[in-house]
Amino acid sequence: MIIVTGAAGFIGSCLIQRLNQDNFNYIIAVDDFSDEQKNKNLDGKKIQERVDREHFFEWLDANYQEVEFCFHIGARTDTTEFNVDIFNKLNLNYSKKIWKKCHDYQIPLVYASSAATYGLGELGYDDNESLIPQLKPLNPYGESKNDFDIWALKQEEQPFFWAGLKFFNVYGPNEFHKGRMASVIWHTFNQIKNTGMMKLFKSHNENYKDGEQMRDFVYVKDVVEVCIYLMHHRRNSGVYNLGSGNARTFLDLVKNTFKALNLPENISFIDTPEDIRDKYQYFTEANMSKLQSIGYDKNFTTLEDGVNDYVKNYLAVEQYY
């Protein structure tokens, strides 16, 4: 029996599909199942039971003896939300409770952290745990993720294996429901489909040309491969980066989307909105050496291959993974 929180969401639903591929079908899906659009992510997947997140802990107290692993992927991920109480409830305190239950019931745990913890990258993008208390996230979402990482690292009572994964810019199928919070590739595809062109933010940093701001874009299929690896590995607890390890420009991303659609490039630039201009990241890139040092040796999907697969096999034909 494997628990997946955030089961109907983007990464959670892709993880369930990947588990099903390995014949792990005894899945306990935990989420708020009130969003019918999001629930489509679970169509066709093999799930033993759906448990509302509000009732999850009662369920766990009654069923913990059957649970083999917990993936805590669920979180409020809206970077434009500034109500700290929401993040304290759903990200920080809910995660603390899961951690304590996983310790008490000896359930190994993988949880979702975020590259949003790195802020503007003043200290780089190295998953050195000694640096985590010094990081300066840019919004309450990033703060909630960093606060939990800090708390987890201080705990003497821990699950016998645990890993926090700092997801970088994840993209891929099953993010239809995310709206503004969906990946840049999703927005690019839809803008091209609707207007035949793509508008990117201008650079307001003299070190970067327009469109050459860089991000570590990581394909969701790679993210779930790492999750599967850690489920079997169950050693070397700690906080790990999870990106591709290779920063790419927004121009690269957009040009590859046009190419996957077999359309001529039509790209223009608009001013970055002033309300986010001073907090805009011009570069992110995960140092992936720590994960590799514990034996993870699969190659990460290139941006070219990832965009091509995502656009042709999912977005253009409105398919789920």
CSV table of C-alpha atoms in Angstrom, one decimal:
chain,number,residue,atom,x,y,z
A,1,MET,CA,0.0,0.0,0.0
A,2,ILE,CA,1.5,3.3,-1.1
A,3,ILE,CA,0.1,6.7,-0.1
A,4,VAL,CA,0.2,9.6,-2.5
A,5,THR,CA,-0.9,13.0,-1.2
A,6,GLY,CA,-1.8,15.6,-3.9
A,7,ALA,CA,-2.9,12.6,-5.9
A,8,ALA,CA,-5.2,14.4,-8.3
A,9,GLY,CA,-2.6,17.2,-8.9
A,10,PHE,CA,0.1,17.5,-11.6
A,11,ILE,CA,3.0,15.6,-10.1
A,12,GLY,CA,1.0,13.3,-7.9
A,13,SER,CA,-1.1,11.9,-10.7
A,14,CYS,CA,1.9,11.3,-12.9
A,15,LEU,CA,3.5,9.5,-10.0
A,16,ILE,CA,0.5,7.2,-9.7
A,17,GLN,CA,0.6,6.4,-13.4
A,18,ARG,CA,4.3,5.5,-13.1
A,19,LEU,CA,3.6,3.4,-10.0
A,20,ASN,CA,0.8,1.6,-11.9
A,21,GLN,CA,3.3,0.8,-14.7
A,22,ASP,CA,5.3,-1.2,-12.2
A,23,ASN,CA,2.2,-2.9,-11.0
A,24,PHE,CA,1.9,-0.9,-7.8
A,25,ASN,CA,-1.9,-0.6,-7.8
A,26,TYR,CA,-2.7,-0.6,-4.1
A,27,ILE,CA,-2.6,3.3,-4.1
A,28,ILE,CA,-4.2,5.4,-1.4
A,29,ALA,CA,-5.0,8.7,-3.2
A,30,VAL,CA,-5.2,11.7,-0.8
A,31,ASP,CA,-6.4,15.1,-1.9
A,32,ASP,CA,-9.2,17.6,-1.9
A,33,PHE,CA,-11.3,16.0,-4.6
A,34,SER,CA,-13.7,18.9,-5.1
A,35,ASP,CA,-12.2,20.1,-8.4
A,36,GLU,CA,-13.7,18.0,-11.2
A,37,GLN,CA,-11.2,19.3,-13.8
A,38,LYS,CA,-8.3,18.2,-11.6
A,39,ASN,CA,-9.9,14.8,-10.9
A,40,LYS,CA,-9.6,14.0,-14.6
A,41,ASN,CA,-5.9,13.4,-13.9
A,42,LEU,CA,-6.9,10.2,-12.1
A,43,ASP,CA,-9.1,8.8,-14.9
A,44,GLY,CA,-7.9,5.3,-15.9
A,45,LYS,CA,-5.5,5.0,-13.0
A,46,LYS,CA,-5.5,2.0,-10.6
A,47,ILE,CA,-6.3,3.3,-7.1
A,48,GLN,CA,-7.4,1.3,-4.1
A,49,GLU,CA,-9.1,4.2,-2.2
A,50,ARG,CA,-9.6,8.0,-2.3
A,51,VAL,CA,-9.2,9.7,1.0
A,52,ASP,CA,-10.1,13.4,1.6
A,53,ARG,CA,-7.1,15.2,3.0
A,54,GLU,CA,-9.2,16.4,5.9
A,55,HIS,CA,-9.9,12.8,7.0
A,56,PHE,CA,-6.5,11.4,6.1
A,57,PHE,CA,-5.0,11.2,9.6
A,58,GLU,CA,-8.0,9.3,10.9
A,59,TRP,CA,-7.6,6.9,8.0
A,60,LEU,CA,-3.9,6.5,8.6
A,61,ASP,CA,-4.4,5.8,12.3
A,62,ALA,CA,-6.7,2.9,11.4
A,63,ASN,CA,-4.7,1.5,8.4
A,64,TYR,CA,-1.0,2.3,9.1
A,65,GLN,CA,0.0,-1.4,9.4
A,66,GLU,CA,-0.7,-1.9,5.7
A,67,VAL,CA,1.2,1.2,4.5
A,68,GLU,CA,4.6,0.6,2.8
A,69,PHE,CA,5.5,4.1,1.7
A,70,CYS,CA,4.3,7.7,1.7
A,71,PHE,CA,4.8,10.2,-1.0
A,72,HIS,CA,3.7,13.6,0.3
A,73,ILE,CA,3.4,15.6,-2.9
A,74,GLY,CA,0.3,17.7,-2.0
A,75,ALA,CA,0.7,21.4,-1.2
A,76,ARG,CA,-0.7,24.8,-1.9
A,77,THR,CA,1.7,25.9,-4.7
A,78,ASP,CA,0.3,29.3,-5.6
A,79,THR,CA,3.3,31.8,-5.6
A,80,THR,CA,0.9,34.7,-5.8
A,81,GLU,CA,-1.0,33.8,-2.6
A,82,PHE,CA,0.1,35.9,0.3
A,83,ASN,CA,-2.2,34.6,3.0
A,84,VAL,CA,0.4,33.1,5.3
A,85,ASP,CA,-2.2,31.2,7.3
A,86,ILE,CA,-3.1,29.1,4.3
A,87,PHE,CA,0.5,28.0,3.9
A,88,ASN,CA,0.9,27.4,7.6
A,89,LYS,CA,-2.1,25.1,7.5
A,90,LEU,CA,-1.6,23.2,4.3
A,91,ASN,CA,2.1,23.2,3.7
A,92,LEU,CA,3.9,23.6,7.1
A,93,ASN,CA,1.6,22.1,9.8
A,94,TYR,CA,0.1,19.4,7.6
A,95,SER,CA,3.6,18.2,6.6
A,96,LYS,CA,4.7,18.2,10.2
A,97,LYS,CA,1.8,15.9,11.1
A,98,ILE,CA,2.6,13.5,8.3
A,99,TRP,CA,6.3,13.5,9.4
A,100,LYS,CA,5.3,12.6,12.9
A,101,LYS,CA,2.9,9.9,11.8
A,102,CYS,CA,5.6,8.4,9.5
A,103,HIS,CA,8.0,8.3,12.4
A,104,ASP,CA,5.5,6.8,14.8
A,105,TYR,CA,4.4,4.1,12.3
A,106,GLN,CA,7.9,3.6,10.7
A,107,ILE,CA,6.7,4.6,7.2
A,108,PRO,CA,9.4,5.8,4.8
A,109,LEU,CA,8.6,9.3,3.5
A,110,VAL,CA,9.4,11.3,0.4
A,111,TYR,CA,8.0,14.9,0.5
A,112,ALA,CA,7.9,17.8,-2.0
A,113,SER,CA,10.1,20.8,-1.2
A,114,SER,CA,10.8,23.4,-3.9
A,115,ALA,CA,13.5,25.4,-5.6
A,116,ALA,CA,11.4,28.4,-4.6
A,117,THR,CA,13.3,28.1,-1.3
A,118,TYR,CA,16.4,29.5,-3.0
A,119,GLY,CA,14.9,32.9,-3.6
A,120,LEU,CA,17.1,35.0,-6.0
A,121,GLY,CA,19.9,32.4,-5.7
A,122,GLU,CA,22.1,34.6,-3.6
A,123,LEU,CA,23.7,31.4,-2.1
A,124,GLY,CA,23.6,29.5,-5.3
A,125,TYR,CA,21.5,26.4,-6.0
A,126,ASP,CA,23.4,23.8,-4.0
A,127,ASP,CA,21.4,21.4,-1.8
A,128,ASN,CA,23.9,21.7,1.1
A,129,GLU,CA,21.8,21.3,4.2
A,130,SER,CA,23.9,23.6,6.2
A,131,LEU,CA,22.9,26.5,4.0
A,132,ILE,CA,19.1,25.9,4.3
A,133,PRO,CA,18.5,28.1,7.3
A,134,GLN,CA,20.2,31.0,5.5
A,135,LEU,CA,18.0,30.9,2.3
A,136,LYS,CA,15.7,33.8,1.5
A,137,PRO,CA,12.6,32.7,-0.4
A,138,LEU,CA,10.7,35.5,-2.3
A,139,ASN,CA,7.2,34.6,-1.3
A,140,PRO,CA,5.1,32.9,1.4
A,141,TYR,CA,5.0,29.7,-0.7
A,142,GLY,CA,8.8,29.4,-0.8
A,143,GLU,CA,9.0,30.4,2.9
A,144,SER,CA,6.6,27.6,3.9
A,145,LYS,CA,8.7,25.0,2.0
A,146,ASN,CA,11.9,26.3,3.5
A,147,ASP,CA,10.4,26.4,7.0
A,148,PHE,CA,9.5,22.8,6.8
A,149,ASP,CA,12.9,21.8,5.5
A,150,ILE,CA,14.5,23.6,8.4
A,151,TRP,CA,12.1,22.0,10.9
A,152,ALA,CA,12.7,18.5,9.4
A,153,LEU,CA,16.4,18.8,9.7
A,154,LYS,CA,16.2,19.6,13.4
A,155,GLN,CA,14.1,16.6,14.3
A,156,GLU,CA,15.6,13.9,16.4
A,157,GLU,CA,12.6,11.7,15.8
A,158,GLN,CA,12.6,10.9,12.0
A,159,PRO,CA,11.0,8.4,9.7
A,160,PHE,CA,13.6,5.6,9.2
A,161,PHE,CA,14.1,6.9,5.7
A,162,TRP,CA,13.0,10.3,4.4
A,163,ALA,CA,13.9,12.6,1.5
A,164,GLY,CA,12.8,16.2,0.7
A,165,LEU,CA,12.9,17.0,-3.0
A,166,LYS,CA,13.5,20.5,-4.2
A,167,PHE,CA,11.5,20.5,-7.4
A,168,PHE,CA,12.8,23.1,-10.0
A,169,ASN,CA,10.6,24.2,-13.0
A,170,VAL,CA,8.6,21.0,-13.6
A,171,TYR,CA,6.6,20.7,-16.8
A,172,GLY,CA,4.6,18.0,-18.5
A,173,PRO,CA,1.2,16.3,-18.8
A,174,ASN,CA,-1.6,16.6,-16.2
A,175,GLU,CA,-1.1,20.3,-15.5
A,176,PHE,CA,-4.2,21.4,-17.5
A,177,HIS,CA,-6.0,22.4,-14.2
A,178,LYS,CA,-3.2,24.7,-12.9
A,179,GLY,CA,-4.1,27.9,-14.8
A,180,ARG,CA,-1.7,30.7,-14.0
A,181,MET,CA,0.6,28.3,-12.1
A,182,ALA,CA,1.0,25.9,-15.0
A,183,SER,CA,4.4,25.7,-16.7
A,184,VAL,CA,5.7,28.2,-19.2
A,185,ILE,CA,5.5,25.5,-21.9
A,186,TRP,CA,1.8,25.0,-21.2
A,187,HIS,CA,1.2,28.8,-21.5
A,188,THR,CA,3.4,29.0,-24.6
A,189,PHE,CA,1.4,26.2,-26.3
A,190,ASN,CA,-1.9,27.9,-25.6
A,191,GLN,CA,-0.7,31.3,-26.6
A,192,ILE,CA,0.6,30.0,-29.9
A,193,LYS,CA,-2.5,28.0,-30.5
A,194,ASN,CA,-4.8,31.0,-29.8
A,195,THR,CA,-2.7,33.9,-31.4
A,196,GLY,CA,0.0,32.3,-33.6
A,197,MET,CA,2.7,34.0,-31.5
A,198,MET,CA,4.4,34.1,-28.1
A,199,LYS,CA,5.2,37.1,-25.9
A,200,LEU,CA,8.1,36.8,-23.5
A,201,PHE,CA,9.2,39.1,-20.8
A,202,LYS,CA,12.0,41.5,-21.7
A,203,SER,CA,15.2,41.4,-19.7
A,204,HIS,CA,15.6,44.2,-17.2
A,205,ASN,CA,19.1,42.9,-16.3
A,206,GLU,CA,22.0,44.1,-18.4
A,207,ASN,CA,23.7,40.7,-18.0
A,208,TYR,CA,20.9,39.0,-19.9
A,209,LYS,CA,19.4,39.6,-23.4
A,210,ASP,CA,15.7,39.5,-23.9
A,211,GLY,CA,14.4,35.9,-23.7
A,212,GLU,CA,17.7,34.7,-22.5
A,213,GLN,CA,16.7,34.5,-18.8
A,214,MET,CA,17.4,30.9,-17.8
A,215,ARG,CA,15.6,28.3,-15.8
A,216,ASP,CA,16.2,24.6,-14.9
A,217,PHE,CA,13.2,23.0,-16.7
A,218,VAL,CA,12.7,19.4,-15.6
A,219,TYR,CA,10.3,17.0,-17.3
A,220,VAL,CA,7.7,15.5,-14.9
A,221,LYS,CA,8.5,12.0,-16.2
A,222,ASP,CA,12.1,12.4,-14.8
A,223,VAL,CA,10.7,13.7,-11.5
A,224,VAL,CA,8.7,10.6,-11.0
A,225,GLU,CA,11.6,8.3,-11.9
A,226,VAL,CA,13.6,9.9,-9.1
A,227,CYS,CA,10.6,9.2,-6.7
A,228,ILE,CA,10.5,5.6,-7.8
A,229,TYR,CA,14.3,5.3,-7.2
A,230,LEU,CA,14.1,6.7,-3.7
A,231,MET,CA,11.2,4.3,-2.9
A,232,HIS,CA,13.4,1.4,-3.6
A,233,HIS,CA,16.7,2.9,-2.3
A,234,ARG,CA,15.6,3.9,1.2
A,235,ARG,CA,19.0,5.0,2.4
A,236,ASN,CA,20.8,8.4,2.6
A,237,SER,CA,18.0,10.5,4.1
A,238,GLY,CA,18.1,14.2,3.4
A,239,VAL,CA,17.1,17.1,1.2
A,240,TYR,CA,17.9,16.8,-2.5
A,241,ASN,CA,17.7,19.1,-5.5
A,242,LEU,CA,15.5,17.7,-8.3
A,243,GLY,CA,16.0,19.6,-11.6
A,244,SER,CA,17.6,18.6,-14.9
A,245,GLY,CA,20.9,20.1,-13.8
A,246,ASN,CA,21.0,22.2,-17.0
A,247,ALA,CA,19.7,25.7,-17.2
A,248,ARG,CA,18.1,26.7,-20.5
A,249,THR,CA,16.7,30.0,-21.9
A,250,PHE,CA,13.0,30.9,-22.4
A,251,LEU,CA,13.9,31.4,-26.0
A,252,ASP,CA,15.0,27.7,-26.2
A,253,LEU,CA,11.8,26.6,-24.7
A,254,VAL,CA,9.6,28.7,-27.0
A,255,LYS,CA,11.5,27.9,-30.2
A,256,ASN,CA,11.1,24.2,-29.4
A,257,THR,CA,7.4,24.6,-28.8
A,258,PHE,CA,7.0,26.2,-32.3
A,259,LYS,CA,9.1,23.4,-33.7
A,260,ALA,CA,7.0,20.7,-32.1
A,261,LEU,CA,3.9,22.4,-33.6
A,262,ASN,CA,5.6,22.7,-37.0
A,263,LEU,CA,4.9,26.4,-37.1
A,264,PRO,CA,7.1,29.4,-37.9
A,265,GLU,CA,8.6,31.2,-35.0
A,266,ASN,CA,6.8,34.4,-34.0
A,267,ILE,CA,8.2,35.8,-30.8
A,268,SER,CA,7.9,39.3,-29.3
A,269,PHE,CA,8.8,40.9,-25.9
A,270,ILE,CA,6.9,42.8,-23.4
A,271,ASP,CA,8.0,44.5,-20.2
A,272,THR,CA,8.1,42.4,-17.0
A,273,PRO,CA,5.3,43.6,-14.8
A,274,GLU,CA,6.7,46.1,-12.2
A,275,ASP,CA,5.1,44.2,-9.3
A,276,ILE,CA,7.4,41.2,-9.9
A,277,ARG,CA,10.3,42.9,-11.6
A,278,ASP,CA,12.5,43.2,-8.5
A,279,LYS,CA,11.9,39.6,-7.5
A,280,TYR,CA,12.4,38.1,-10.9
A,281,GLN,CA,14.8,35.2,-11.2
A,282,TYR,CA,17.2,35.4,-14.1
A,283,PHE,CA,18.9,32.1,-13.5
A,284,THR,CA,18.2,28.8,-11.8
A,285,GLU,CA,20.1,25.6,-12.1
A,286,ALA,CA,20.1,22.6,-9.8
A,287,ASN,CA,23.3,21.2,-8.6
A,288,MET,CA,22.4,17.5,-9.0
A,289,SER,CA,25.7,15.9,-7.7
A,290,LYS,CA,24.2,15.0,-4.3
A,291,LEU,CA,21.4,12.8,-5.8
A,292,GLN,CA,24.0,11.3,-8.2
A,293,SER,CA,26.3,10.6,-5.3
A,294,ILE,CA,23.8,8.1,-3.8
A,295,GLY,CA,23.6,6.2,-7.0
A,296,TYR,CA,21.0,7.8,-9.2
A,297,ASP,CA,22.4,7.5,-12.7
A,298,LYS,CA,19.6,7.9,-15.2
A,299,ASN,CA,19.9,10.7,-17.7
A,300,PHE,CA,17.5,13.6,-17.6
A,301,THR,CA,15.3,14.3,-20.6
A,302,THR,CA,16.7,17.2,-22.7
A,303,LEU,CA,14.5,20.2,-23.2
A,304,GLU,CA,14.2,19.4,-26.9
A,305,ASP,CA,12.9,15.9,-26.3
A,306,GLY,CA,10.7,16.9,-23.3
A,307,VAL,CA,8.9,19.7,-25.2
A,308,ASN,CA,8.5,17.5,-28.3
A,309,ASP,CA,6.9,14.7,-26.2
A,310,TYR,CA,4.8,17.0,-24.1
A,311,VAL,CA,3.4,19.0,-27.1
A,312,LYS,CA,2.9,16.2,-29.6
A,313,ASN,CA,1.7,13.4,-27.3
A,314,TYR,CA,-0.3,15.4,-24.7
A,315,LEU,CA,-1.1,19.0,-25.3
A,316,ALA,CA,-1.9,18.8,-29.0
A,317,VAL,CA,-4.1,15.8,-28.5
A,318,GLU,CA,-5.4,16.7,-25.0
A,319,GLN,CA,-4.2,13.5,-23.4
A,320,TYR,CA,-3.3,12.7,-19.8
A,321,TYR,CA,-0.4,10.7,-18.6
